Amino acid sequence: MNLNRVELIGFLGSEPESTYTPNGKAVANLSLATKTSWMNGDERQERTEWHRIQAWAKLAEYAAGFKKGAHLRIEGELRTREYQTEAGVKVRTYVIVASSIMNLRAGQR
């Protein structure tokens, strides 16, 4: 059995960036922040992780309506992309392709 599933709950760090493919399919890119905190002795530590989220078609049209600061739950799968820069450096990027987006603040988008 195989499973590639990601579930994130966090806040949008900026307005979604929406575009359309040449054949008219909607694409929305979102930047989601999640936080982890822990105690180091008596001191509270915190780290913020930023996640690139991509939504397609009807889900992208829905996602485009969210505003910076929206509290969201996102489910999807992790995708990698590798490319080589002009300087010859290999780069690997990660994106979560969303299959579900839920607004956790009822009445707000």
XYZ file of N, CA and C in Angstrom:
327
model
N 0.844 -1.177 0.000
C 0.000 0.000 0.000
C 0.887 1.237 0.000
N 0.433 2.290 -0.661
C 1.117 3.575 -0.711
C 0.173 4.671 -0.265
N 0.728 5.708 0.363
C -0.089 6.841 0.789
C 0.765 8.095 0.749
N 0.286 9.103 0.041
C 0.933 10.409 -0.010
C -0.146 11.412 0.374
N -0.229 11.727 1.665
C -1.271 12.617 2.160
C -0.670 13.581 3.166
N -1.007 14.848 2.993
C -0.541 15.898 3.892
C -1.768 16.610 4.446
N -1.752 16.887 5.741
C -2.813 17.664 6.372
C -2.145 18.793 7.147
N -2.550 20.028 6.850
C -1.976 21.204 7.499
C -3.086 22.099 8.020
N -2.851 22.701 9.170
C -3.742 23.729 9.698
C -2.862 24.931 9.999
N -3.208 26.063 9.403
C -2.393 27.252 9.594
C -3.091 28.488 9.066
N -2.302 29.536 8.886
C -2.821 30.839 8.471
C -2.182 31.266 7.162
N -2.996 31.879 6.290
C -2.465 32.398 5.027
C -1.548 33.580 5.308
N -0.373 33.553 4.703
C 0.592 34.628 4.898
C 0.446 35.757 3.906
N -0.323 35.538 2.839
C -0.537 36.564 1.817
C -1.796 36.219 1.044
N -2.239 37.133 0.216
C -3.396 36.873 -0.632
C -3.041 35.765 -1.632
N -3.974 34.882 -1.966
C -3.704 33.855 -2.976
C -3.371 34.491 -4.333
N -2.497 33.834 -5.073
C -2.154 34.277 -6.428
C -2.880 33.368 -7.399
N -3.793 33.951 -8.173
C -4.616 33.161 -9.087
C -4.262 33.444 -10.537
N -4.226 32.378 -11.314
C -4.001 32.486 -12.751
C -4.862 31.437 -13.449
N -4.817 31.453 -14.770
C -5.502 30.443 -15.572
C -4.514 29.868 -16.562
N -4.616 28.575 -16.806
C -3.790 27.935 -17.827
C -4.304 28.386 -19.203
N -3.524 28.168 -20.260
C -3.992 28.556 -21.600
C -5.329 27.921 -21.992
N -5.647 26.752 -21.442
C -6.928 26.122 -21.773
C -8.049 26.507 -20.799
N -7.794 27.500 -19.933
C -8.838 28.051 -19.078
C -9.002 27.427 -17.715
N -8.088 26.566 -17.296
C -8.176 25.918 -15.982
C -7.583 26.850 -14.914
N -8.339 27.053 -13.826
C -7.889 27.943 -12.750
C -6.796 27.277 -11.913
N -5.822 28.093 -11.488
C -4.748 27.660 -10.601
C -4.581 28.737 -9.528
N -4.539 28.316 -8.262
C -4.298 29.260 -7.166
C -3.111 28.778 -6.351
N -2.207 29.698 -6.033
C -1.048 29.401 -5.196
C -1.213 30.138 -3.875
N -1.039 29.386 -2.796
C -1.204 29.932 -1.458
C 0.058 29.697 -0.640
N 0.282 30.581 0.314
C 1.407 30.458 1.239
C 0.826 30.303 2.642
N 1.005 29.121 3.226
C 0.410 28.801 4.519
C 1.496 28.684 5.581
N 1.273 29.342 6.713
C 2.207 29.282 7.841
C 1.657 28.358 8.918
N 2.509 27.455 9.408
C 2.178 26.629 10.565
C 3.243 26.894 11.625
N 2.853 26.749 12.878
C 3.791 26.989 13.982
C 3.922 25.746 14.844
N 5.130 25.543 15.330
C 5.427 24.497 16.299
C 6.062 25.177 17.501
N 5.656 24.769 18.692
C 6.280 25.351 19.887
C 6.638 24.235 20.859
N 7.637 24.514 21.676
C 8.111 23.549 22.657
C 8.813 24.302 23.782
N 8.996 23.594 24.877
C 9.688 24.182 26.027
C 11.137 23.731 26.021
N 12.036 24.675 26.216
C 13.463 24.403 26.355
C 13.838 24.878 27.754
N 13.745 23.967 28.705
C 13.918 24.365 30.104
C 12.708 25.190 30.516
N 12.946 26.423 30.961
C 11.856 27.329 31.347
C 11.463 28.261 30.209
N 12.132 28.141 29.089
C 11.911 29.062 27.979
C 11.103 28.406 26.861
N 10.080 29.109 26.414
C 9.237 28.624 25.315
C 9.895 28.969 23.977
N 10.044 27.970 23.124
C 10.626 28.143 21.798
C 9.515 27.997 20.762
N 9.712 28.626 19.610
C 8.696 28.573 18.562
C 9.365 28.637 17.191
N 8.802 27.887 16.257
C 9.319 27.910 14.883
C 8.126 27.963 13.925
N 8.231 28.799 12.898
C 7.207 28.901 11.861
C 7.723 28.233 10.602
N 6.890 27.375 10.026
C 7.196 26.738 8.740
C 6.250 27.320 7.696
N 6.780 27.574 6.502
C 5.973 28.082 5.397
C 5.792 26.981 4.376
N 4.557 26.823 3.906
C 4.212 25.764 2.970
C 3.615 26.362 1.705
N 4.061 25.865 0.565
C 3.498 26.273 -0.721
C 2.353 25.332 -1.057
N 1.188 25.909 -1.289
C -0.013 25.139 -1.592
C -0.472 25.519 -2.994
N -0.885 24.522 -3.767
C -1.402 24.771 -5.105
C -2.768 24.104 -5.219
N -3.754 24.855 -5.698
C -5.100 24.324 -5.911
C -5.451 24.496 -7.384
N -6.256 23.567 -7.898
C -6.614 23.558 -9.317
C -8.123 23.578 -9.502
N -8.549 24.065 -10.644
C -9.931 24.028 -11.117
C -10.885 24.712 -10.126
N -11.996 24.055 -9.792
C -13.013 24.655 -8.905
C -12.441 24.963 -7.522
N -11.557 24.106 -7.022
C -10.940 24.356 -5.723
C -10.080 25.622 -5.771
N -9.437 25.869 -6.891
C -8.635 27.089 -7.057
C -9.523 28.323 -7.056
N -10.662 28.236 -7.699
C -11.593 29.367 -7.713
C -12.102 29.660 -6.305
N -12.367 28.617 -5.532
C -12.777 28.769 -4.137
C -11.641 29.387 -3.311
N -10.437 28.872 -3.474
C -9.278 29.331 -2.695
C -8.929 30.790 -2.991
N -9.197 31.242 -4.203
C -8.859 32.616 -4.594
C -9.593 33.651 -3.757
N -10.693 33.264 -3.133
C -11.474 34.201 -2.340
C -10.967 34.428 -0.931
N -10.002 33.670 -0.484
C -9.487 33.839 0.872
C -8.579 35.058 0.974
N -8.521 35.616 2.162
C -7.699 36.798 2.437
C -6.531 36.424 3.341
N -5.513 37.253 3.317
C -4.362 37.077 4.204
C -4.867 36.933 5.640
N -4.315 35.966 6.372
C -4.708 35.738 7.754
C -5.794 34.697 7.928
N -6.393 34.216 6.827
C -7.437 33.199 6.930
C -6.881 31.951 7.612
N -7.685 31.358 8.487
C -7.296 30.151 9.219
C -7.846 28.959 8.443
N -6.961 28.135 7.871
C -7.369 27.086 6.950
C -6.864 25.709 7.354
N -7.633 24.708 6.971
C -7.206 23.307 7.048
C -7.102 22.820 5.616
N -5.929 22.327 5.272
C -5.672 21.902 3.896
C -5.245 20.445 3.878
N -5.850 19.688 2.988
C -5.442 18.313 2.744
C -4.985 18.225 1.296
N -3.976 17.399 1.071
C -3.486 17.216 -0.285
C -2.345 16.236 -0.314
N -1.572 16.307 -1.394
C -0.414 15.420 -1.508
C 0.834 16.234 -1.804
N 1.948 15.711 -1.329
C 3.238 16.370 -1.494
C 3.804 16.041 -2.868
N 4.220 17.075 -3.582
C 4.841 16.894 -4.894
C 6.213 17.572 -4.882
N 7.165 16.954 -5.559
C 8.501 17.544 -5.688
C 8.739 17.913 -7.142
N 9.583 18.908 -7.315
C 9.987 19.332 -8.650
C 11.479 19.609 -8.598
N 12.218 19.040 -9.521
C 13.649 19.288 -9.589
C 13.975 19.994 -10.892
N 14.882 20.947 -10.789
C 15.346 21.643 -11.991
C 16.774 22.106 -11.767
N 17.393 22.523 -12.845
C 18.776 22.988 -12.786
C 18.807 24.470 -13.151
N 19.480 25.269 -12.322
C 19.582 26.699 -12.585
C 20.557 26.941 -13.731
N 20.587 28.162 -14.206
C 21.536 28.523 -15.272
C 22.975 28.333 -14.813
N 23.220 28.430 -13.520
C 24.560 28.242 -12.964
C 24.896 26.760 -12.799
N 23.937 25.876 -13.136
C 24.192 24.446 -13.047
C 23.889 23.824 -11.702
N 23.238 24.580 -10.809
C 22.912 24.071 -9.484
C 21.565 23.347 -9.548
N 21.522 22.119 -9.009
C 20.261 21.382 -8.955
C 19.450 21.870 -7.761
N 18.179 22.142 -8.008
C 17.283 22.653 -6.977
C 16.066 21.735 -6.886
N 15.634 21.465 -5.671
C 14.423 20.671 -5.449
C 13.442 21.537 -4.672
N 12.222 21.638 -5.166
C 11.179 22.384 -4.474
C 10.033 21.440 -4.124
N 9.246 21.842 -3.143
C 8.121 21.042 -2.681
C 6.857 21.885 -2.715
N 5.770 21.272 -3.108
C 4.470 21.936 -3.107
C 3.419 20.915 -2.678
N 2.419 21.386 -1.958
C 1.296 20.533 -1.602
C 0.182 20.841 -2.587
N -0.245 19.839 -3.340
C -1.363 20.002 -4.260
C -2.624 19.674 -3.469
N -3.452 20.688 -3.256
C -4.615 20.564 -2.383
C -5.729 19.744 -3.024
N -6.342 18.905 -2.203
C -7.545 18.185 -2.618
C -8.752 18.687 -1.831
N -8.495 19.372 -0.708
C -9.562 19.892 0.138
C -9.048 21.107 0.898
N -9.866 22.153 0.963
C -9.545 23.352 1.747
C -10.774 23.695 2.573
N -10.574 23.832 3.884
C -11.676 24.150 4.776
C -11.334 25.422 5.551
N -12.279 26.361 5.555
C -12.140 27.577 6.323
C -12.499 27.272 7.775
N -11.584 27.525 8.697
C -11.822 27.232 10.106
C -12.447 28.388 10.878
N -12.631 29.505 10.227
C -13.321 30.647 10.843
C -14.664 30.797 10.135
N -15.678 30.266 10.728
C -17.005 30.313 10.118
C -17.412 31.753 9.825
N -17.969 31.970 8.654
C -18.454 33.295 8.271
C -17.400 34.203 7.686
N -16.154 33.757 7.607
C -15.073 34.575 7.038
C -14.408 33.846 5.909
N -13.896 34.600 4.971
C -13.087 34.029 3.892
C -11.852 34.841 3.830
